[in-house]
mmCIF file of C-alpha atoms and ligand atoms in Angstrom:
data_model
loop_
_atom_site.group_PDB
_atom_site.id
_atom_site.type_symbol
_atom_site.label_atom_id
_atom_site.label_comp_id
_atom_site.label_asym_id
_atom_site.label_seq_id
_atom_site.Cartn_x
_atom_site.Cartn_y
_atom_site.Cartn_z
ATOM 1 C CA MET A 1 119.417 106.556 118.605
ATOM 2 C CA THR A 2 116.312 104.424 119.307
ATOM 3 C CA THR A 3 115.163 102.257 117.250
ATOM 4 C CA LYS A 4 111.831 104.039 115.618
ATOM 5 C CA LYS A 5 109.005 101.474 114.512
ATOM 6 C CA VAL A 6 108.752 101.640 110.819
ATOM 7 C CA ALA A 7 106.230 100.706 108.065
ATOM 8 C CA TYR A 8 107.072 100.651 104.631
ATOM 9 C CA CYS A 9 103.971 101.240 101.981
ATOM 10 C CA PHE A 10 104.609 99.640 98.557
ATOM 11 C CA ALA A 11 101.636 99.539 95.834
ATOM 12 C CA PRO A 12 102.700 97.561 93.222
ATOM 13 C CA ASP A 13 100.184 98.815 91.141
ATOM 14 C CA ALA A 14 101.631 102.219 90.853
ATOM 15 C CA SER A 15 104.915 101.205 89.318
ATOM 16 C CA SER A 16 103.762 99.484 86.799
ATOM 17 C CA TYR A 17 103.101 102.917 84.237
ATOM 18 C CA GLN A 18 104.488 104.861 81.873
ATOM 19 C CA LEU A 19 103.238 108.547 81.236
ATOM 20 C CA SER A 20 105.038 108.277 77.463
ATOM 21 C CA GLU A 21 106.703 106.707 75.721
ATOM 22 C CA THR A 22 109.975 109.275 76.461
ATOM 23 C CA HIS A 23 108.859 110.871 79.908
ATOM 24 C CA PRO A 24 111.425 111.463 82.225
ATOM 25 C CA MET A 25 109.621 110.877 85.025
ATOM 26 C CA VAL A 26 109.607 106.989 85.275
ATOM 27 C CA PRO A 27 107.701 105.488 88.082
ATOM 28 C CA GLU A 28 109.923 101.791 87.729
ATOM 29 C CA ARG A 29 112.652 103.387 89.448
ATOM 30 C CA VAL A 30 109.708 102.765 92.884
ATOM 31 C CA ASN A 31 110.561 98.828 92.160
ATOM 32 C CA MET A 32 114.072 99.781 91.151
ATOM 33 C CA THR A 33 113.982 101.510 94.749
ATOM 34 C CA HIS A 34 111.870 97.971 96.281
ATOM 35 C CA GLU A 35 114.506 95.614 94.799
ATOM 36 C CA LEU A 36 117.437 96.489 96.127
ATOM 37 C CA VAL A 37 116.401 97.702 99.626
ATOM 38 C CA GLN A 38 114.985 93.570 99.474
ATOM 39 C CA ASN A 39 118.614 92.895 98.549
ATOM 40 C CA TYR A 40 120.258 94.780 101.231
ATOM 41 C CA ARG A 41 117.980 92.604 103.624
ATOM 42 C CA MET A 42 116.019 95.313 105.382
ATOM 43 C CA PHE A 43 112.788 94.046 104.961
ATOM 44 C CA PRO A 44 112.738 91.896 108.397
ATOM 45 C CA ARG A 45 113.001 95.579 110.079
ATOM 46 C CA MET A 46 109.892 97.102 109.263
ATOM 47 C CA THR A 47 106.348 96.253 108.541
ATOM 48 C CA ILE A 48 105.278 96.252 105.041
ATOM 49 C CA ILE A 49 101.632 97.944 104.050
ATOM 50 C CA LYS A 50 100.088 96.955 100.871
ATOM 51 C CA PRO A 51 97.796 100.189 100.641
ATOM 52 C CA HIS A 52 94.035 100.123 99.312
ATOM 53 C CA PRO A 53 93.871 102.800 96.566
ATOM 54 C CA ALA A 54 92.283 106.240 97.309
ATOM 55 C CA THR A 55 88.329 105.971 96.845
ATOM 56 C CA GLU A 56 87.206 108.764 94.343
ATOM 57 C CA GLU A 57 85.188 110.334 98.048
ATOM 58 C CA GLN A 58 89.211 110.862 99.494
ATOM 59 C CA LEU A 59 90.223 111.886 96.246
ATOM 60 C CA LYS A 60 87.184 114.784 95.971
ATOM 61 C CA ARG A 61 88.888 115.892 99.175
ATOM 62 C CA VAL A 62 92.228 117.473 97.434
ATOM 63 C CA HIS A 63 90.385 118.240 94.262
ATOM 64 C CA LEU A 64 87.243 118.993 92.571
ATOM 65 C CA PRO A 65 85.073 116.703 91.345
ATOM 66 C CA GLY A 66 85.005 117.071 88.110
ATOM 67 C CA TYR A 67 88.342 117.150 88.011
ATOM 68 C CA ILE A 68 88.032 113.400 89.509
ATOM 69 C CA ASP A 69 85.664 112.602 87.310
ATOM 70 C CA TYR A 70 87.212 113.570 84.068
ATOM 71 C CA LEU A 71 90.626 111.584 85.388
ATOM 72 C CA LYS A 72 88.132 108.618 86.214
ATOM 73 C CA LYS A 73 86.394 109.079 82.670
ATOM 74 C CA VAL A 74 88.909 109.682 79.907
ATOM 75 C CA SER A 75 91.420 107.006 82.009
ATOM 76 C CA PRO A 76 90.722 103.245 80.506
ATOM 77 C CA ILE A 77 90.600 104.944 76.568
ATOM 78 C CA ALA A 78 93.333 107.441 76.230
ATOM 79 C CA THR A 79 96.292 105.789 74.657
ATOM 80 C CA LEU A 80 99.712 105.972 75.358
ATOM 81 C CA GLY A 81 102.033 109.054 73.821
ATOM 82 C CA LEU A 82 99.464 110.541 71.806
ATOM 83 C CA GLY A 83 100.495 113.800 73.392
ATOM 84 C CA ASP A 84 96.849 115.225 72.986
ATOM 85 C CA LEU A 85 95.291 117.895 74.547
ATOM 86 C CA TYR A 86 92.811 117.551 77.606
ATOM 87 C CA PRO A 87 91.648 119.775 79.682
ATOM 88 C CA CYS A 88 93.206 119.615 83.451
ATOM 89 C CA LEU A 89 96.411 118.017 81.784
ATOM 90 C CA GLN A 90 99.373 119.687 80.297
ATOM 91 C CA ALA A 91 100.405 118.244 77.219
ATOM 92 C CA ASP A 92 103.476 116.808 77.732
ATOM 93 C CA ASP A 93 104.458 117.859 81.638
ATOM 94 C CA CYS A 94 101.303 115.507 82.397
ATOM 95 C CA PRO A 95 99.706 113.697 78.892
ATOM 96 C CA MET A 96 96.944 111.350 79.350
ATOM 97 C CA PHE A 97 97.730 107.628 79.621
ATOM 98 C CA THR A 98 96.004 104.058 80.033
ATOM 99 C CA GLY A 99 95.309 103.624 83.304
ATOM 100 C CA VAL A 100 96.578 107.472 84.889
ATOM 101 C CA TYR A 101 93.417 107.579 87.319
ATOM 102 C CA ASP A 102 94.221 104.037 89.488
ATOM 103 C CA TYR A 103 97.913 105.607 88.909
ATOM 104 C CA SER A 104 96.654 108.349 90.570
ATOM 105 C CA ALA A 105 94.326 106.266 93.468
ATOM 106 C CA SER A 106 97.483 104.116 94.461
ATOM 107 C CA ILE A 107 99.994 106.921 95.003
ATOM 108 C CA VAL A 108 96.951 108.769 97.184
ATOM 109 C CA GLY A 109 95.782 105.849 98.970
ATOM 110 C CA ALA A 110 99.622 104.972 100.072
ATOM 111 C CA SER A 111 99.855 108.218 101.486
ATOM 112 C CA ILE A 112 96.883 108.190 103.233
ATOM 113 C CA ALA A 113 98.052 104.665 104.846
ATOM 114 C CA CYS A 114 101.023 106.443 105.958
ATOM 115 C CA ALA A 115 98.832 109.095 107.570
ATOM 116 C CA ASN A 116 96.368 106.689 109.295
ATOM 117 C CA ARG A 117 99.330 104.371 110.821
ATOM 118 C CA ILE A 118 100.741 107.867 112.306
ATOM 119 C CA ASN A 119 97.275 108.502 113.486
ATOM 120 C CA HIS A 120 97.020 105.401 115.225
ATOM 121 C CA GLY A 121 100.316 105.377 116.468
ATOM 122 C CA ARG A 122 101.113 102.204 114.652
ATOM 123 C CA SER A 123 104.257 103.302 113.463
ATOM 124 C CA ASN A 124 106.963 106.226 114.164
ATOM 125 C CA VAL A 125 107.937 106.044 110.734
ATOM 126 C CA CYS A 126 106.123 105.433 107.715
ATOM 127 C CA ILE A 127 107.690 105.556 103.930
ATOM 128 C CA ASN A 128 106.210 105.864 101.048
ATOM 129 C CA TRP A 129 108.451 106.177 97.714
ATOM 130 C CA ALA A 130 106.018 106.197 94.831
ATOM 131 C CA GLY A 131 104.345 109.738 96.875
ATOM 132 C CA GLY A 132 105.354 113.210 96.703
ATOM 133 C CA MET A 133 103.449 114.775 93.973
ATOM 134 C CA HIS A 134 103.666 118.056 95.078
ATOM 135 C CA HIS A 135 102.555 119.899 92.169
ATOM 136 C CA ALA A 136 99.227 118.487 91.729
ATOM 137 C CA LYS A 137 96.479 121.494 91.992
ATOM 138 C CA ARG A 138 92.858 121.267 93.519
ATOM 139 C CA ARG A 139 91.694 121.102 89.628
ATOM 140 C CA VAL A 140 94.595 120.966 87.857
ATOM 141 C CA ALA A 141 97.487 118.212 86.653
ATOM 142 C CA SER A 142 100.832 119.928 86.854
ATOM 143 C CA GLY A 143 104.452 118.983 86.732
ATOM 144 C CA PHE A 144 104.022 114.960 86.655
ATOM 145 C CA CYS A 145 101.484 115.678 89.384
ATOM 146 C CA TYR A 146 98.164 114.482 88.308
ATOM 147 C CA ALA A 147 96.558 114.046 92.256
ATOM 148 C CA ASN A 148 98.362 115.890 95.503
ATOM 149 C CA ASP A 149 98.850 112.929 97.749
ATOM 150 C CA ILE A 150 100.635 115.039 100.130
ATOM 151 C CA ALA A 151 97.732 117.129 100.477
ATOM 152 C CA ALA A 152 95.632 114.374 101.346
ATOM 153 C CA ALA A 153 97.892 112.431 103.387
ATOM 154 C CA ILE A 154 98.239 116.278 105.803
ATOM 155 C CA LEU A 155 94.315 116.756 105.564
ATOM 156 C CA GLU A 156 94.446 113.394 107.357
ATOM 157 C CA LEU A 157 96.757 114.026 109.871
ATOM 158 C CA LEU A 158 95.270 116.876 111.052
ATOM 159 C CA MET A 159 92.305 114.994 112.092
ATOM 160 C CA CYS A 160 94.863 113.723 115.247
ATOM 161 C CA HIS A 161 97.174 116.503 115.342
ATOM 162 C CA ARG A 162 97.323 120.257 115.563
ATOM 163 C CA ARG A 163 99.952 121.108 113.441
ATOM 164 C CA VAL A 164 101.892 119.517 110.935
ATOM 165 C CA MET A 165 104.927 120.796 109.200
ATOM 166 C CA TYR A 166 105.554 120.030 105.784
ATOM 167 C CA VAL A 167 109.468 119.725 104.286
ATOM 168 C CA ASP A 168 110.000 119.514 100.889
ATOM 169 C CA ILE A 169 113.707 118.868 99.737
ATOM 170 C CA ASP A 170 113.001 118.512 96.239
ATOM 171 C CA LEU A 171 114.304 120.261 93.593
ATOM 172 C CA HIS A 172 111.212 122.498 92.345
ATOM 173 C CA HIS A 173 109.399 124.604 94.375
ATOM 174 C CA GLY A 174 106.441 122.439 96.534
ATOM 175 C CA ASP A 175 104.159 125.094 94.898
ATOM 176 C CA GLY A 176 100.264 123.090 95.283
ATOM 177 C CA VAL A 177 101.268 121.955 98.641
ATOM 178 C CA GLU A 178 101.832 125.469 99.673
ATOM 179 C CA GLU A 179 98.886 126.477 97.686
ATOM 180 C CA TYR A 180 96.535 124.131 100.148
ATOM 181 C CA PHE A 181 97.943 125.525 103.146
ATOM 182 C CA TYR A 182 98.883 129.127 102.572
ATOM 183 C CA ASN A 183 96.270 130.727 104.348
ATOM 184 C CA THR A 184 96.158 127.955 107.479
ATOM 185 C CA ASN A 185 98.692 128.687 110.376
ATOM 186 C CA ARG A 186 98.009 124.554 111.177
ATOM 187 C CA VAL A 187 100.691 123.620 108.499
ATOM 188 C CA MET A 188 104.053 125.253 107.858
ATOM 189 C CA THR A 189 105.252 124.134 104.362
ATOM 190 C CA LEU A 190 108.751 124.319 104.508
ATOM 191 C CA SER A 191 110.894 124.249 100.495
ATOM 192 C CA PHE A 192 114.539 124.130 99.239
ATOM 193 C CA HIS A 193 114.428 124.261 95.731
ATOM 194 C CA ARG A 194 115.859 125.642 92.350
ATOM 195 C CA PHE A 195 114.649 129.055 91.663
ATOM 196 C CA GLY A 196 115.143 131.876 89.338
ATOM 197 C CA ASN A 197 114.690 132.735 85.770
ATOM 198 C CA ASN A 198 111.668 130.939 85.349
ATOM 199 C CA PHE A 199 113.156 127.658 86.157
ATOM 200 C CA PHE A 200 109.691 125.870 86.882
ATOM 201 C CA PRO A 201 107.182 126.208 88.467
ATOM 202 C CA GLY A 202 108.502 129.929 88.628
ATOM 203 C CA THR A 203 107.171 130.321 92.618
ATOM 204 C CA GLY A 204 108.604 130.135 96.063
ATOM 205 C CA ALA A 205 110.108 133.673 96.602
ATOM 206 C CA ILE A 206 111.007 134.000 100.048
ATOM 207 C CA LYS A 207 108.273 137.013 99.995
ATOM 208 C CA ASN A 208 105.304 134.713 99.143
ATOM 209 C CA SER A 209 105.123 133.477 103.126
ATOM 210 C CA GLY A 210 101.360 132.746 103.334
ATOM 211 C CA VAL A 211 98.407 134.993 104.269
ATOM 212 C CA GLY A 212 95.776 135.527 106.562
ATOM 213 C CA PRO A 213 96.064 133.349 109.294
ATOM 214 C CA GLY A 214 99.122 131.425 107.305
ATOM 215 C CA LYS A 215 101.024 134.787 107.196
ATOM 216 C CA ASP A 216 104.439 133.337 107.985
ATOM 217 C CA TYR A 217 103.760 129.506 107.569
ATOM 218 C CA ALA A 218 105.053 129.199 104.294
ATOM 219 C CA ILE A 219 108.806 129.279 104.146
ATOM 220 C CA ASN A 220 111.046 129.169 101.000
ATOM 221 C CA VAL A 221 114.699 128.958 100.398
ATOM 222 C CA PRO A 222 115.400 130.105 97.174
ATOM 223 C CA LEU A 223 118.630 128.447 95.455
ATOM 224 C CA GLN A 224 121.280 128.025 92.433
ATOM 225 C CA LYS A 225 123.091 126.279 90.359
ATOM 226 C CA GLY A 226 125.886 124.020 91.820
ATOM 227 C CA ILE A 227 124.969 124.144 95.706
ATOM 228 C CA ASP A 228 127.361 121.570 97.455
ATOM 229 C CA ASP A 229 126.567 119.359 100.615
ATOM 230 C CA ASP A 230 127.809 121.978 103.435
ATOM 231 C CA GLN A 231 125.843 124.382 101.731
ATOM 232 C CA TYR A 232 123.005 122.752 101.485
ATOM 233 C CA ILE A 233 123.337 120.650 105.106
ATOM 234 C CA TYR A 234 124.147 124.080 107.123
ATOM 235 C CA LEU A 235 121.195 125.610 105.348
ATOM 236 C CA PHE A 236 118.877 123.167 105.880
ATOM 237 C CA LYS A 237 119.857 122.433 109.694
ATOM 238 C CA ASN A 238 119.675 125.988 110.331
ATOM 239 C CA ILE A 239 115.815 126.726 109.072
ATOM 240 C CA LEU A 240 114.692 123.642 110.004
ATOM 241 C CA ASN A 241 115.953 124.151 113.523
ATOM 242 C CA LYS A 242 114.308 127.879 113.433
ATOM 243 C CA ALA A 243 111.143 126.145 112.286
ATOM 244 C CA MET A 244 110.786 123.843 114.746
ATOM 245 C CA GLU A 245 111.425 125.796 117.719
ATOM 246 C CA ARG A 246 108.728 128.715 116.298
ATOM 247 C CA PHE A 247 106.440 126.206 114.737
ATOM 248 C CA GLN A 248 106.587 123.482 118.192
ATOM 249 C CA PRO A 249 104.624 121.414 115.026
ATOM 250 C CA GLU A 250 103.186 117.104 116.209
ATOM 251 C CA ALA A 251 103.893 115.803 113.217
ATOM 252 C CA LEU A 252 105.958 115.936 110.217
ATOM 253 C CA VAL A 253 106.103 115.142 106.125
ATOM 254 C CA MET A 254 109.181 114.955 104.071
ATOM 255 C CA GLN A 255 109.316 115.346 100.280
ATOM 256 C CA MET A 256 112.175 113.776 99.550
ATOM 257 C CA GLY A 257 112.456 114.177 95.574
ATOM 258 C CA ALA A 258 115.944 112.815 94.365
ATOM 259 C CA ASP A 259 116.559 115.240 91.699
ATOM 260 C CA SER A 260 118.183 117.794 94.144
ATOM 261 C CA VAL A 261 120.957 115.035 94.105
ATOM 262 C CA VAL A 262 123.830 115.856 91.695
ATOM 263 C CA GLY A 263 123.910 114.450 88.322
ATOM 264 C CA ASP A 264 120.195 114.318 87.806
ATOM 265 C CA LEU A 265 118.918 114.148 83.913
ATOM 266 C CA LEU A 266 116.615 118.113 84.710
ATOM 267 C CA GLY A 267 118.795 118.959 88.085
ATOM 268 C CA ASP A 268 122.243 121.020 88.356
ATOM 269 C CA PHE A 269 122.777 120.404 92.261
ATOM 270 C CA ASN A 270 126.152 119.582 93.571
ATOM 271 C CA LEU A 271 124.469 117.383 96.668
ATOM 272 C CA THR A 272 125.221 113.878 96.805
ATOM 273 C CA ASN A 273 123.071 110.992 97.968
ATOM 274 C CA LYS A 274 124.881 111.547 101.843
ATOM 275 C CA GLY A 275 124.151 114.755 101.956
ATOM 276 C CA HIS A 276 120.121 114.334 100.653
ATOM 277 C CA ALA A 277 119.990 111.237 103.091
ATOM 278 C CA SER A 278 121.697 113.647 105.885
ATOM 279 C CA CYS A 279 118.945 116.346 105.722
ATOM 280 C CA LEU A 280 116.486 113.464 106.726
ATOM 281 C CA GLU A 281 118.380 112.224 109.516
ATOM 282 C CA ASN A 282 118.382 115.789 110.769
ATOM 283 C CA ALA A 283 114.805 115.548 110.508
ATOM 284 C CA LEU A 284 113.760 112.794 112.183
ATOM 285 C CA SER A 285 116.296 113.101 115.332
ATOM 286 C CA TYR A 286 113.330 115.720 116.269
ATOM 287 C CA ASN A 287 111.374 112.394 116.614
ATOM 288 C CA LEU A 288 108.388 113.028 115.246
ATOM 289 C CA PRO A 289 105.783 111.080 113.650
ATOM 290 C CA THR A 290 107.361 111.365 110.187
ATOM 291 C CA ILE A 291 105.928 110.354 106.699
ATOM 292 C CA VAL A 292 108.120 109.594 103.991
ATOM 293 C CA LEU A 293 107.778 110.384 100.851
ATOM 294 C CA GLY A 294 109.453 110.279 97.194
ATOM 295 C CA GLY A 295 109.206 112.857 94.715
ATOM 296 C CA GLY A 296 111.194 113.657 91.914
ATOM 297 C CA GLY A 297 114.349 112.513 90.650
ATOM 298 C CA TYR A 298 115.107 111.569 86.929
ATOM 299 C CA SER A 299 118.406 109.568 86.798
ATOM 300 C CA VAL A 300 116.341 106.659 87.870
ATOM 301 C CA LYS A 301 119.616 104.571 89.038
ATOM 302 C CA ASN A 302 120.909 107.845 91.881
ATOM 303 C CA VAL A 303 117.143 107.729 92.432
ATOM 304 C CA ALA A 304 116.901 104.203 93.593
ATOM 305 C CA ARG A 305 120.635 104.508 95.376
ATOM 306 C CA THR A 306 119.060 107.497 96.906
ATOM 307 C CA TRP A 307 115.992 106.362 98.675
ATOM 308 C CA THR A 308 117.704 102.708 99.209
ATOM 309 C CA LEU A 309 119.826 105.160 101.186
ATOM 310 C CA GLU A 310 116.758 107.174 103.003
ATOM 311 C CA THR A 311 115.385 103.889 104.330
ATOM 312 C CA ALA A 312 119.091 102.713 106.062
ATOM 313 C CA THR A 313 118.971 105.974 107.574
ATOM 314 C CA ILE A 314 115.597 105.601 108.604
ATOM 315 C CA LEU A 315 116.046 102.344 110.200
ATOM 316 C CA GLY A 316 119.436 103.327 111.511
ATOM 317 C CA LEU A 317 121.434 100.766 109.598
ATOM 318 C CA GLU A 318 124.825 102.103 107.436
ATOM 319 C CA LEU A 319 125.282 99.685 104.215
ATOM 320 C CA ASP A 320 128.259 98.466 102.509
ATOM 321 C CA ASN A 321 129.194 100.831 99.398
ATOM 322 C CA GLN A 322 128.951 97.454 97.123
ATOM 323 C CA LEU A 323 125.087 97.473 95.761
ATOM 324 C CA PRO A 324 123.890 93.658 96.065
ATOM 325 C CA THR A 325 123.164 91.526 92.748
ATOM 326 C CA ASN A 326 120.070 92.948 91.457
ATOM 327 C CA SER A 327 117.931 92.920 87.882
ATOM 328 C CA TYR A 328 118.588 96.746 87.239
ATOM 329 C CA PHE A 329 122.488 97.629 87.856
ATOM 330 C CA GLY A 330 124.806 95.907 85.346
ATOM 331 C CA HIS A 331 128.209 95.229 85.794
ATOM 332 C CA LEU A 332 130.026 98.014 85.065
ATOM 333 C CA PRO A 333 132.031 99.586 88.012
ATOM 334 C CA GLU A 334 130.356 102.807 88.445
ATOM 335 C CA ASP A 335 126.605 100.913 88.725
ATOM 336 C CA SER A 336 128.760 98.399 91.486
ATOM 337 C CA THR A 337 128.210 101.581 94.648
ATOM 338 C CA LEU A 338 125.843 102.904 96.407
ATOM 339 C CA TYR A 339 127.245 106.277 97.117
ATOM 340 C CA ILE A 340 126.764 108.885 94.694
ATOM 341 C CA PRO A 341 130.323 111.490 94.265
ATOM 342 C CA PRO A 342 130.051 115.022 94.116
ATOM 343 C CA VAL A 343 131.464 116.297 90.550
ATOM 344 C CA LYS A 344 133.524 119.628 89.967
ATOM 345 C CA MET A 345 130.996 122.217 88.724
ATOM 346 C CA SER A 346 130.446 125.775 89.105
ATOM 347 C CA ASN A 347 128.460 126.627 91.881
ATOM 348 C CA SER A 348 126.112 129.922 91.639
ATOM 349 C CA ASN A 349 125.798 130.141 95.313
ATOM 350 C CA THR A 350 128.342 131.850 97.116
ATOM 351 C CA ASN A 351 128.590 131.555 101.010
ATOM 352 C CA LYS A 352 127.558 135.552 101.096
ATOM 353 C CA SER A 353 124.897 134.059 99.140
ATOM 354 C CA ILE A 354 123.766 131.405 102.122
ATOM 355 C CA ARG A 355 124.239 133.264 104.597
ATOM 356 C CA LYS A 356 121.841 135.532 103.071
ATOM 357 C CA VAL A 357 119.629 133.711 102.291
ATOM 358 C CA LEU A 358 119.494 132.238 106.337
ATOM 359 C CA ARG A 359 119.461 135.613 107.124
ATOM 360 C CA LYS A 360 116.303 136.556 105.621
ATOM 361 C CA VAL A 361 114.053 133.037 106.015
ATOM 362 C CA THR A 362 115.069 134.124 110.170
ATOM 363 C CA GLU A 363 113.497 137.063 109.678
ATOM 364 C CA ILE A 364 110.494 135.852 108.770
ATOM 365 C CA LEU A 365 110.168 132.832 111.096
ATOM 366 C CA ASP A 366 110.930 135.446 114.091
ATOM 367 C CA ARG A 367 107.430 137.000 113.366
ATOM 368 C CA THR A 368 106.153 133.168 112.952
ATOM 369 C CA GLU A 369 104.191 132.399 116.067
ATOM 370 C CA ILE A 370 102.285 129.574 117.444
HETATM 371 C C1 TV7 B 1 107.989 116.459 91.245
HETATM 372 N N1 TV7 B 1 111.408 119.849 83.227
HETATM 373 C C2 TV7 B 1 108.074 117.331 89.062
HETATM 374 C C3 TV7 B 1 108.611 118.302 88.175
HETATM 375 C C4 TV7 B 1 108.425 118.878 87.283
HETATM 376 C C5 TV7 B 1 109.032 119.632 85.652
HETATM 377 C C6 TV7 B 1 109.558 119.993 82.903
HETATM 378 C C7 TV7 B 1 111.045 118.850 81.297
HETATM 379 C C8 TV7 B 1 110.286 117.961 80.418
HETATM 380 C C9 TV7 B 1 109.120 116.921 80.392
HETATM 381 C C10 TV7 B 1 109.326 116.072 79.185
HETATM 382 C C11 TV7 B 1 110.189 115.734 78.762
HETATM 383 C C12 TV7 B 1 111.626 117.452 79.597
HETATM 384 C C13 TV7 B 1 113.933 117.047 79.216
HETATM 385 C C14 TV7 B 1 111.401 119.361 82.792
HETATM 386 C C15 TV7 B 1 107.500 124.679 81.049
HETATM 387 C C16 TV7 B 1 107.444 123.678 80.230
HETATM 388 C C17 TV7 B 1 108.346 123.357 79.405
HETATM 389 C C18 TV7 B 1 107.615 119.888 77.960
HETATM 390 C C19 TV7 B 1 108.845 118.810 76.899
HETATM 391 N N2 TV7 B 1 111.321 116.492 78.723
HETATM 392 C C20 TV7 B 1 109.084 117.212 90.167
HETATM 393 C C21 TV7 B 1 107.786 120.682 84.922
HETATM 394 C C22 TV7 B 1 108.615 121.347 84.114
HETATM 395 C C23 TV7 B 1 107.958 115.788 78.706
HETATM 396 N N3 TV7 B 1 107.985 121.958 82.903
HETATM 397 O O1 TV7 B 1 109.056 118.598 91.083
HETATM 398 C C24 TV7 B 1 107.722 115.125 78.117
HETATM 399 O O2 TV7 B 1 112.559 117.817 80.303
HETATM 400 O O3 TV7 B 1 109.645 123.323 82.560
HETATM 401 C C25 TV7 B 1 108.702 123.345 82.857
HETATM 402 C C26 TV7 B 1 107.112 123.454 81.392
HETATM 403 C C27 TV7 B 1 106.230 123.375 79.156
HETATM 404 C C28 TV7 B 1 106.466 121.868 78.651
HETATM 405 N N4 TV7 B 1 107.488 121.393 78.171
HETATM 406 C C29 TV7 B 1 108.744 121.375 79.140
HETATM 407 O O4 TV7 B 1 110.042 116.400 89.934
HETATM 408 C C30 TV7 B 1 107.978 114.873 90.979
HETATM 409 N N5 TV7 B 1 109.215 119.087 82.002
HETATM 410 C C31 TV7 B 1 110.105 114.674 77.543
HETATM 411 C C32 TV7 B 1 108.312 114.667 77.234
HETATM 412 CA CA1 CA B 2 111.420 121.342 97.291
HETATM 413 ZN ZN1 ZN B 3 111.326 117.907 90.995
#
């Protein structure tokens, strides 16, 4: 592997907020990751960037102006945990909180900064662990996501790249990003997700594969509870390989939601963090200019473990299983290691169902034409 020029975007202001008293989305997990990456001594190996918050104009490229004006207006006076009903915000999942506008602007600003590094060829890979807010829609917040940093970064990449590939391994369907680019053949969206019984957000069936010029450019891989490393990696490698062959992208955006890792508070997959990271390693092997974003992840120590491991994967480093001293992890034995083992649990994906998903997705990709 050739060593890549890596940039790491970190906006401390994005990780200092709390959505509500009991909200599962804990922005602090990005600070935990930051400290582990620092204590594993990875920072000398990459360029650290302190991004600017997105401007109002940048936010309005991906959102309805009225929605952004509203976020800005209500942001300073909103109180934590009031649980009030606001238009454009979904009561419990997307509560209003003090600073919601600044929080959103700094996440979007960081992902746009990544895209600019890539556009100017200053980095091969650019990381924003605070990003990956794939559910936010043009006129509404959804699923813990207020502003769609991913769509903003992809729009920026499209100014310098003919075709952009978006790959989403968050537990949830990347519905917001899919919707923005549903009718274009310049962006292929590929999401792997838990699907069925109205699992949030409920979209992402295989057959929903794009419209108009975007037909066969939205690829969905629905999965069931308990999927293990072997099955997940088998699907990931085969589908991404086929998608790359058909679509020939010039840039890649990876959404690395860590709620697909075993033990997640909101998830029920049996994927280890090594398995999760090996998907990234496989995607990086295509040697495309790449933006790597965070996303979901609700067992916060596991999120920090996963994204730390993945930062090392990007740098081509092996990490010691023994975590370095840090201020978040305690002294219990289960708190001292980096790698997350699989558990014994039922797996609703059979090798037969996995092969069937691969066959159906391949049928769509066989029709994708550039
Ligand atoms: C990218 N699941 C985001 C994933 C967004 C998932 C949901 C919760 C949840 C919200 C809470 C909370 C929760 C224990 C879990 C239909 C509902 C059911 C809200 C209670 N505890 C990402 C969004 C998903 C909020 N939403 O992809 C405050 O779980 O299933 C739903 C919708 C209506 C709203 N209620 C849940 O990972 C970042 N929400 C505790 C406090
Ligand atoms: Ca996904
Ligand atoms: Zn998720």
